[in-house]
């Protein structure tokens, strides 16, 4: 179904790009841009495809341990309250209930900086009150109902603007503004910038709270062997969870093993250790049994993170000939009930050449679930506002919006004043504009006849894309030439298992079937960071290449010693080493290993440091074509053209999966998804996937992907830049601009729902 | 109980030993003989003690997988037969039966060289006929009963002497003698040697078949994910099992993962992949479910190995002044129904200085379970005969048996003509003789008044003790200074987890609580060999030290770079690095790691090659004091004094465990254990632990251990030699000689049962 809508992607590797490909720098191995690759860059199917499709893949949700108990969490039904009294006696008496933790019997563990793992001060609907383990989930749920809690109901605030007022109910003694003041950034002279401007645009844009809602719920299974704790966790960062759990439980890190094999998505909501994980560990130790805790959809919508909302007052100035002279942003967003970041100004600071910039951002506490990083945190919101402003400025000076962007293109990072290692955004603009038919868009905006009005809009994007150290990979070569890669990274559904196997297969010239990858196990893997921020492929693939190249060198040196020739006389081909010239002699890996007295050869590779003095970013642009039903207000996205400079493509299939996912998620944010809180009760109204609408295959547009980059030889030996977040960043902005192009009215707050469209049309 | 019998062990580290301690050679790190160690050499309790004592330790026997099926094996009830017809239809119809494999539907996989995994030619009682998987073991057992097999009963032979006759029933077309001829060794001129002798002794000694009977049965749990096979196996060699299974199933080695965490003993019976493991893998793939196969005690006694029996005709010659001039051995032993080693001449070739030696050994097929290596294969049998002969020769020339042994002591390996890296056997003789009260033994033999006649006997021992490469260990240091060691070795119950943790704790000066060891997982560990042959500690502990020393160097170099001083100005103490002198500056591991940009530091250490031109052996002696009841014939062992040169003691507790175990197992072999086959039916009569008597705590003598060695600095950076097998080798011989000393009659065949004693007394 969805496939039929996808236009075959194109990869541009021509030599006529604007930028010369950089010389090798940090990369001590042969530049992959200069040779033909056999496996890397090819559309290899996922190595874990069988497991996933057959159902044999074990997600954390599927882990079963002998004698495992099941846990459920009692959560606060009020947006703001204190526990006056709690009584678990009745609940404890239910047959099958094994143990209950509350703030009265649990250790006092600091959490979120200003509160505790179990805290009698409850700051949002969903805050943890008690944790029950029982023989099964049904019994645990029954027990929750029998726990008696007397709450002191406190006044609440669920809106950031109201929370900023002096007389608002306070979540913390020192007030609702995080740090007590805004975070300010300034360069140049903002007032002078506006003085120089021929045209000024000024608007307030708003974005809503979005919930991550990955497919697999948050889940942990914990097991103690003496003082040794093993945690199977649905997490983006096994080491991050390990270190946090070890810290709060006062265990050596070596005594905590965190394992994650497969995961059904996260989008940022599983970057840190969950309270539920630590609660399960505490209760497992108490009851002497393994404990499984899996959150349900309601809990996921209440308590494990969200993309914070934003109110962004933007002002921009430009000269008549299209130079940006000043950009200003005043914004605030809700962190929720606990410290979290809610900034969204990075887009404005870095996307375009602009000498005078100022941003002021407030992060505000409200009585609602805490914000967490969500696929391109800040950028998705920030670009929606920035790219609308850019369009408005272009219109004011009578310039084509694409031309305006090209005028303000820069090869230097504006904040750090450093050149980019590579930036092929102009090429991306060119190929994408052509593919969408930019020149044929309705002009002026709203001029399509209707009643189904067509419109085309665009948005640029920038994202840190280079990854970096520390990231390591261990490679074990068996005598039969098969290989095991072990890395501390994790495959969160994006294809990490596959791309790392490709890199080893490429270097060692062995078939993919002979490469196995083990990820997500702190006990056995060298360190890698969390899988977030589009860093996994750029960070870990070079470590694998390094390990594989070291292995090849080891084999060559072993063969040279045995054949009594210099290494330069040897050729490595398809996992076999030959001498050059006539009377060829050859050695297989098995033979070399035997001669070296080895059964298994091991190397450890690392991600080298990024080059000094450079900024590394992924760049891209999306063009959206929409159709707005002027009678119902419904917006349909018909097509997205996405063009990217993301360095080397390791695997077109997994790359396209990422871009499709990002676009669909961006579309959901643009049109449907929104956490809604009843202002009168302070309670969340959207706690299931009926009330909180996610996009489905029926909402999916045609997607046309154009890749304009080869490997970025400056950054690493694989030259990969990240794409996970870049895929989503420009979608809402492009759709917003396309809606404007279709109807001639700007919807300045997301999501662009039919009622907002109809209201705008009537204005 | 047992503890109360144990005399506190003594460790001799005085400077008055006969041999100067060797200079450092292969060892590039500081010689541990020259510094005071804090953790290594100390009686540290087992790190897995809690798991074992609490019952939380997961042995292979305990592994449970979701949806796991249970398998049982139909075994041949006849000593020799062919399957004429097999019908599994009735068995397949039982509800809960999931699948059955026989030679008719299983792939033809070569096994034991001359036969197949499923072979219609059945060569012993217990040979595999069919393999059934069912919902539980009870159903599987029911199914076994309903499998109809028509056997063609064939003539059989279960005695090696008979099997060697020309007209004996043949197990293989080319006859019952393995290789068709004896294995012969010769040095010097044996005839000339006997001509030079003043006294010659000549005797035939016999030893019985001993069954390994470890506590935990042989067991595998297998699981397929697509083409990826995971095997939890009760094995001494995870890599050995992996390679064999990958070979026969034609999988890349990387697609087979073998895991063993804890094991309840093996003694050599779990060195190779079992047929049951491969059968379980085949059937698991067929039925699409994990399969567990656990053998029962009867199956263990029939089919998974034994110490082969021996008939040894020995002849020795000596001069009047006590020089051995010639040693000759003619022997044969039964390999069982499939190829296996049954030699036992190494003792005679190497123990004493003797210029003229000849041995002729036959390995014979019989219709019985196949022999396997069993704790000091060959040596236990060989020493029983050799040391009896030595005593007899000493008596013939009227020399004290200990003095006779000292006269024939040698510092050079007699077979390879190379010096030993270390040999402190003379010290062992001295301290042990003193401890047992050698001078006060009854003289002449049989002179004790009785009816409980006391006697003292002795036996020397030699065993390859140095281990060697390839053996690797990976060490991961976490920021909090805690450590993970990963090695491809396995702890088969001997304390490997503990001793490796001690080595890392010693080098890095961190508490034992901060060191975790992971063993027995082919997917994650660098290679180590199987745990057998007393090689684990000598092979793996140096790899761990190397990894830890590399880590220390890495930390020092990191600290030097940050503090801007040379490494020589730094002191590493208790996991913290200080500058020397006044104004001390210091850095913790966490600080160094942060400055180095690391979260986890990794090193891989290796076992260096053993020094060229040397022989490496462990040496020891045991003196046994027995009491023989001349009325009942019962032999009670009252005391064993064991003195050893085994290089460095890593942990006195685990060392003593090993020696106690070896002595008790040797005592069982000397007095009780024997597989008995009914010669008329060819069926084994001793298939349970009632009929096959193992020694218990009530049979356990006082054990007095004396260690006369420090680290052997020539062989490795830890200087450890093996003790697992040396602990058992001399016990039966010492007991045999003690019985002679008590009653003046020699029992020349093991076990020394009351009936044999009474018969001897009556002769």
Short mmCIF file of N, CA and C in Angstrom, two decimals, chain A residues 50-51 56-57 62 64 66 224-226 228 239-240 242-243 246-247 251-255 257 261 469-470 472 476 478-480 482-484 486 512-516 518 521-527 590 597-600 602 604 606, chain B residues 50-51 56-57 62 64 66 224-226 228 239-240 242-243 246-247 251-255 257 261 469-470 472 476 478-480 482-484 486 512-516 518 521-527 590 597-600 602 604 606:
data_model
loop_
_atom_site.label_atom_id
_atom_site.label_comp_id
_atom_site.label_asym_id
_atom_site.label_seq_id
_atom_site.Cartn_x
_atom_site.Cartn_y
_atom_site.Cartn_z
N UNK A 50 14.26 -11.79 9.35
CA UNK A 50 13.55 -13.04 9.65
C UNK A 50 12.98 -13.02 11.06
N UNK A 51 13.83 -12.62 12.00
CA UNK A 51 13.38 -12.59 13.40
C UNK A 51 12.14 -11.71 13.55
N UNK A 56 9.91 -14.38 15.96
CA UNK A 56 10.84 -14.99 16.92
C UNK A 56 11.71 -13.94 17.62
N UNK A 57 11.68 -12.70 17.14
CA UNK A 57 12.47 -11.64 17.76
C UNK A 57 11.99 -11.41 19.19
N UNK A 62 8.92 -9.22 25.58
CA UNK A 62 8.73 -10.67 25.45
C UNK A 62 9.58 -11.49 26.41
N UNK A 64 10.84 -13.55 29.29
CA UNK A 64 10.22 -14.30 30.38
C UNK A 64 11.34 -14.91 31.21
N UNK A 66 12.21 -17.43 34.66
CA UNK A 66 11.56 -18.34 35.61
C UNK A 66 11.15 -17.58 36.87
N UNK A 224 17.96 -10.23 40.03
CA UNK A 224 19.14 -10.18 40.90
C UNK A 224 19.76 -11.57 41.03
N UNK A 225 21.08 -11.65 40.89
CA UNK A 225 21.85 -12.81 41.35
C UNK A 225 22.75 -12.29 42.46
N UNK A 226 22.36 -12.49 43.69
CA UNK A 226 23.13 -11.90 44.78
C UNK A 226 23.09 -10.39 44.63
N UNK A 228 24.22 -8.84 42.09
CA UNK A 228 24.45 -8.59 40.67
C UNK A 228 23.10 -8.45 39.98
N UNK A 239 24.20 1.75 28.32
CA UNK A 239 25.19 2.25 29.28
C UNK A 239 24.62 3.38 30.14
N UNK A 240 23.77 4.19 29.53
CA UNK A 240 23.14 5.27 30.27
C UNK A 240 22.28 4.69 31.40
N UNK A 242 22.60 1.69 32.71
CA UNK A 242 23.48 1.03 33.66
C UNK A 242 24.07 2.01 34.67
N UNK A 243 24.59 3.13 34.15
CA UNK A 243 25.28 4.07 35.03
C UNK A 243 24.31 4.71 36.02
N UNK A 246 23.22 2.01 38.59
CA UNK A 246 24.33 1.73 39.50
C UNK A 246 24.49 2.88 40.49
N UNK A 247 24.38 4.11 40.00
CA UNK A 247 24.51 5.27 40.88
C UNK A 247 23.46 5.26 41.99
N UNK A 251 25.68 0.63 43.47
CA UNK A 251 26.37 -0.58 43.04
C UNK A 251 27.54 -0.19 42.14
N UNK A 252 28.62 -0.97 42.14
CA UNK A 252 29.63 -0.75 41.10
C UNK A 252 28.97 -0.96 39.72
N UNK A 253 29.40 -0.19 38.75
CA UNK A 253 28.82 -0.32 37.41
C UNK A 253 28.96 -1.75 36.89
N UNK A 254 30.03 -2.42 37.30
CA UNK A 254 30.25 -3.79 36.83
C UNK A 254 29.21 -4.76 37.37
N UNK A 255 28.49 -4.36 38.39
CA UNK A 255 27.47 -5.24 38.97
C UNK A 255 26.09 -5.04 38.35
N UNK A 257 24.13 -5.18 34.72
CA UNK A 257 24.20 -5.53 33.30
C UNK A 257 22.87 -5.15 32.66
N UNK A 261 18.03 -6.24 23.11
CA UNK A 261 18.31 -6.82 21.80
C UNK A 261 17.49 -6.12 20.72
N UNK A 469 33.33 10.27 18.90
CA UNK A 469 33.73 9.36 19.97
C UNK A 469 33.05 9.76 21.29
N UNK A 470 33.07 8.90 22.33
CA UNK A 470 33.62 7.55 22.28
C UNK A 470 32.64 6.54 21.67
N UNK A 472 33.16 2.37 20.20
CA UNK A 472 34.09 1.27 19.94
C UNK A 472 33.35 0.06 19.37
N UNK A 476 35.53 -10.09 16.17
CA UNK A 476 36.13 -11.41 16.38
C UNK A 476 36.01 -12.19 15.08
N UNK A 478 36.44 -15.68 13.30
CA UNK A 478 36.59 -17.12 13.55
C UNK A 478 37.40 -17.77 12.44
N UNK A 479 37.86 -18.96 12.71
CA UNK A 479 38.73 -19.63 11.74
C UNK A 479 38.06 -19.89 10.41
N UNK A 480 36.73 -20.02 10.43
CA UNK A 480 36.04 -20.29 9.18
C UNK A 480 35.75 -18.99 8.42
N UNK A 482 34.11 -16.49 9.47
CA UNK A 482 32.91 -15.79 9.92
C UNK A 482 33.29 -14.82 11.03
N UNK A 483 32.42 -13.83 11.23
CA UNK A 483 32.80 -12.68 12.04
C UNK A 483 31.70 -12.35 13.04
N UNK A 484 32.12 -11.93 14.20
CA UNK A 484 31.20 -11.39 15.20
C UNK A 484 31.62 -9.96 15.52
N UNK A 486 30.91 -6.83 18.11
CA UNK A 486 30.26 -6.49 19.38
C UNK A 486 30.43 -5.00 19.60
N UNK A 512 27.64 -11.35 3.76
CA UNK A 512 26.86 -10.86 4.91
C UNK A 512 26.45 -12.00 5.84
N UNK A 513 26.21 -13.18 5.26
CA UNK A 513 25.75 -14.32 6.07
C UNK A 513 26.79 -14.73 7.10
N UNK A 514 28.01 -14.30 6.88
CA UNK A 514 29.07 -14.70 7.81
C UNK A 514 29.36 -13.63 8.87
N UNK A 515 28.51 -12.62 8.92
CA UNK A 515 28.74 -11.55 9.90
C UNK A 515 27.56 -11.51 10.87
N UNK A 516 27.86 -11.62 12.14
CA UNK A 516 26.83 -11.46 13.17
C UNK A 516 27.18 -10.25 14.03
N UNK A 518 26.40 -8.15 17.60
CA UNK A 518 25.80 -8.16 18.92
C UNK A 518 25.83 -6.74 19.47
N UNK A 521 24.46 -4.70 25.12
CA UNK A 521 24.73 -5.52 26.30
C UNK A 521 25.94 -4.93 27.01
N UNK A 522 25.69 -4.27 28.13
CA UNK A 522 26.79 -3.55 28.79
C UNK A 522 27.86 -4.48 29.33
N UNK A 523 27.50 -5.73 29.58
CA UNK A 523 28.49 -6.63 30.18
C UNK A 523 29.55 -7.03 29.18
N UNK A 524 29.20 -7.05 27.92
CA UNK A 524 30.12 -7.67 26.97
C UNK A 524 30.65 -6.69 25.93
N UNK A 525 30.06 -5.52 25.81
CA UNK A 525 30.43 -4.63 24.72
C UNK A 525 31.36 -3.53 25.21
N UNK A 526 32.26 -3.10 24.33
CA UNK A 526 32.96 -1.87 24.61
C UNK A 526 31.94 -0.73 24.53
N UNK A 527 32.33 0.43 25.02
CA UNK A 527 31.37 1.52 25.15
C UNK A 527 30.94 2.12 23.82
N UNK A 590 41.47 -19.55 7.73
CA UNK A 590 41.71 -20.69 8.61
C UNK A 590 43.19 -21.06 8.66
N UNK A 597 48.72 -19.61 15.31
CA UNK A 597 48.41 -20.25 16.59
C UNK A 597 47.14 -19.73 17.21
N UNK A 598 46.23 -19.22 16.39
CA UNK A 598 45.02 -18.58 16.91
C UNK A 598 43.79 -19.39 16.52
N UNK A 599 42.80 -19.32 17.35
CA UNK A 599 41.51 -19.90 17.01
C UNK A 599 40.53 -18.78 16.64
N UNK A 600 40.64 -17.68 17.34
CA UNK A 600 39.79 -16.53 17.08
C UNK A 600 40.68 -15.29 17.14
N UNK A 602 41.03 -11.21 17.34
CA UNK A 602 40.20 -10.14 17.89
C UNK A 602 40.85 -8.78 17.64
N UNK A 604 39.86 -4.39 18.23
CA UNK A 604 38.90 -3.40 18.70
C UNK A 604 39.13 -2.11 17.94
N UNK A 606 37.94 1.97 16.91
CA UNK A 606 37.35 3.12 17.58
C UNK A 606 36.95 4.20 16.59
N UNK B 50 27.60 -16.85 46.68
CA UNK B 50 26.20 -16.56 47.00
C UNK B 50 25.26 -17.28 46.03
N UNK B 51 25.57 -17.14 44.74
CA UNK B 51 24.71 -17.78 43.73
C UNK B 51 24.57 -19.27 43.98
N UNK B 56 20.40 -19.53 43.48
CA UNK B 56 20.03 -18.67 42.34
C UNK B 56 20.93 -18.92 41.13
N UNK B 57 22.01 -19.67 41.30
CA UNK B 57 22.90 -19.96 40.18
C UNK B 57 22.15 -20.75 39.11
N UNK B 62 19.13 -25.73 34.52
CA UNK B 62 18.06 -24.86 35.02
C UNK B 62 17.50 -23.91 33.96
N UNK B 64 15.42 -22.22 31.34
CA UNK B 64 14.06 -22.38 30.83
C UNK B 64 13.86 -21.34 29.73
N UNK B 66 10.97 -19.76 26.85
CA UNK B 66 9.56 -19.80 26.52
C UNK B 66 9.29 -20.87 25.46
N UNK B 224 16.74 -21.74 18.10
CA UNK B 224 17.02 -21.13 16.80
C UNK B 224 16.32 -19.79 16.68
N UNK B 225 17.04 -18.76 16.20
CA UNK B 225 16.42 -17.53 15.70
C UNK B 225 16.78 -17.49 14.22
N UNK B 226 15.85 -17.88 13.38
CA UNK B 226 16.20 -17.95 11.96
C UNK B 226 17.31 -18.97 11.79
N UNK B 228 20.18 -18.72 13.15
CA UNK B 228 21.12 -18.43 14.22
C UNK B 228 20.80 -19.34 15.41
N UNK B 239 33.93 -23.04 22.90
CA UNK B 239 34.39 -22.88 21.51
C UNK B 239 34.48 -24.24 20.81
N UNK B 240 34.87 -25.24 21.55
CA UNK B 240 34.94 -26.58 20.98
C UNK B 240 33.56 -27.04 20.52
N UNK B 242 31.02 -25.03 19.84
CA UNK B 242 30.60 -24.17 18.74
C UNK B 242 31.16 -24.64 17.41
N UNK B 243 32.46 -24.92 17.40
CA UNK B 243 33.10 -25.27 16.13
C UNK B 243 32.58 -26.60 15.59
N UNK B 246 28.91 -26.06 14.41
CA UNK B 246 28.90 -25.28 13.17
C UNK B 246 29.35 -26.16 12.00
N UNK B 247 30.37 -26.96 12.23
CA UNK B 247 30.87 -27.85 11.18
C UNK B 247 29.79 -28.82 10.71
N UNK B 251 27.05 -24.43 9.36
CA UNK B 251 26.76 -23.02 9.66
C UNK B 251 28.08 -22.28 9.83
N UNK B 252 28.10 -20.98 9.49
CA UNK B 252 29.28 -20.20 9.88
C UNK B 252 29.40 -20.22 11.41
N UNK B 253 30.61 -20.22 11.90
CA UNK B 253 30.81 -20.27 13.36
C UNK B 253 30.12 -19.09 14.04
N UNK B 254 30.03 -17.98 13.32
CA UNK B 254 29.40 -16.79 13.93
C UNK B 254 27.91 -16.99 14.15
N UNK B 255 27.33 -17.98 13.50
CA UNK B 255 25.89 -18.23 13.65
C UNK B 255 25.57 -19.20 14.77
N UNK B 257 26.08 -19.74 18.83
CA UNK B 257 26.51 -19.15 20.11
C UNK B 257 26.37 -20.22 21.19
N UNK B 261 27.30 -20.86 31.86
CA UNK B 261 27.64 -20.00 33.00
C UNK B 261 28.19 -20.83 34.16
N UNK B 469 49.20 -20.44 25.13
CA UNK B 469 48.30 -19.76 24.22
C UNK B 469 47.60 -20.77 23.30
N UNK B 470 46.51 -20.40 22.58
CA UNK B 470 45.89 -19.08 22.65
C UNK B 470 44.92 -18.95 23.83
N UNK B 472 42.94 -15.46 25.72
CA UNK B 472 42.80 -14.01 25.75
C UNK B 472 41.82 -13.60 26.83
N UNK B 476 37.27 -4.50 30.67
CA UNK B 476 36.58 -3.22 30.51
C UNK B 476 36.57 -2.51 31.85
N UNK B 478 35.15 0.55 33.91
CA UNK B 478 34.12 1.58 33.94
C UNK B 478 34.62 2.82 34.67
N UNK B 479 33.92 3.90 34.47
CA UNK B 479 34.35 5.16 35.06
C UNK B 479 34.41 5.14 36.58
N UNK B 480 33.57 4.30 37.18
CA UNK B 480 33.58 4.25 38.65
C UNK B 480 34.68 3.32 39.17
N UNK B 482 35.07 0.25 38.47
CA UNK B 482 34.70 -1.16 38.47
C UNK B 482 35.09 -1.79 37.14
N UNK B 483 35.22 -3.09 37.16
CA UNK B 483 35.85 -3.79 36.05
C UNK B 483 35.04 -5.00 35.62
N UNK B 484 35.03 -5.23 34.34
CA UNK B 484 34.45 -6.45 33.78
C UNK B 484 35.55 -7.18 33.03
N UNK B 486 36.18 -10.36 30.46
CA UNK B 486 35.50 -11.31 29.58
C UNK B 486 36.55 -12.25 29.01
N UNK B 512 37.78 -6.57 45.30
CA UNK B 512 37.17 -7.69 44.57
C UNK B 512 35.73 -7.40 44.19
N UNK B 513 35.02 -6.66 45.04
CA UNK B 513 33.60 -6.38 44.79
C UNK B 513 33.42 -5.60 43.49
N UNK B 514 34.47 -4.97 43.03
CA UNK B 514 34.34 -4.16 41.82
C UNK B 514 34.76 -4.91 40.56
N UNK B 515 35.00 -6.19 40.69
CA UNK B 515 35.42 -6.97 39.52
C UNK B 515 34.37 -8.04 39.20
N UNK B 516 33.87 -8.01 38.00
CA UNK B 516 32.95 -9.05 37.56
C UNK B 516 33.61 -9.82 36.42
N UNK B 518 33.03 -12.54 33.24
CA UNK B 518 32.09 -13.23 32.36
C UNK B 518 32.86 -14.29 31.57
N UNK B 521 30.97 -17.82 26.89
CA UNK B 521 30.00 -17.32 25.91
C UNK B 521 30.76 -17.01 24.63
N UNK B 522 30.59 -17.87 23.63
CA UNK B 522 31.39 -17.73 22.42
C UNK B 522 31.06 -16.46 21.65
N UNK B 523 29.89 -15.92 21.85
CA UNK B 523 29.52 -14.74 21.07
C UNK B 523 30.27 -13.50 21.54
N UNK B 524 30.63 -13.46 22.77
CA UNK B 524 31.13 -12.21 23.32
C UNK B 524 32.58 -12.27 23.77
N UNK B 525 33.13 -13.46 23.89
CA UNK B 525 34.45 -13.57 24.48
C UNK B 525 35.52 -13.78 23.43
N UNK B 526 36.72 -13.25 23.67
CA UNK B 526 37.85 -13.66 22.85
C UNK B 526 38.14 -15.13 23.17
N UNK B 527 38.93 -15.75 22.32
CA UNK B 527 39.11 -17.20 22.43
C UNK B 527 39.89 -17.62 23.67
N UNK B 590 37.74 7.88 37.23
CA UNK B 590 36.65 8.64 36.60
C UNK B 590 37.19 9.92 35.95
N UNK B 597 38.18 11.43 27.39
CA UNK B 597 36.97 11.38 26.57
C UNK B 597 36.37 10.00 26.51
N UNK B 598 36.59 9.20 27.55
CA UNK B 598 36.15 7.81 27.52
C UNK B 598 35.11 7.57 28.59
N UNK B 599 34.24 6.65 28.30
CA UNK B 599 33.30 6.21 29.32
C UNK B 599 33.71 4.83 29.83
N UNK B 600 34.23 4.03 28.94
CA UNK B 600 34.67 2.68 29.31
C UNK B 600 35.99 2.45 28.59
N UNK B 602 38.97 -0.09 27.40
CA UNK B 602 39.03 -1.53 27.09
C UNK B 602 40.45 -1.94 26.73
N UNK B 604 42.74 -5.74 25.77
CA UNK B 604 42.70 -7.19 25.60
C UNK B 604 44.08 -7.75 25.87
N UNK B 606 46.76 -11.14 26.47
CA UNK B 606 46.95 -12.48 25.93
C UNK B 606 47.96 -13.28 26.75
#
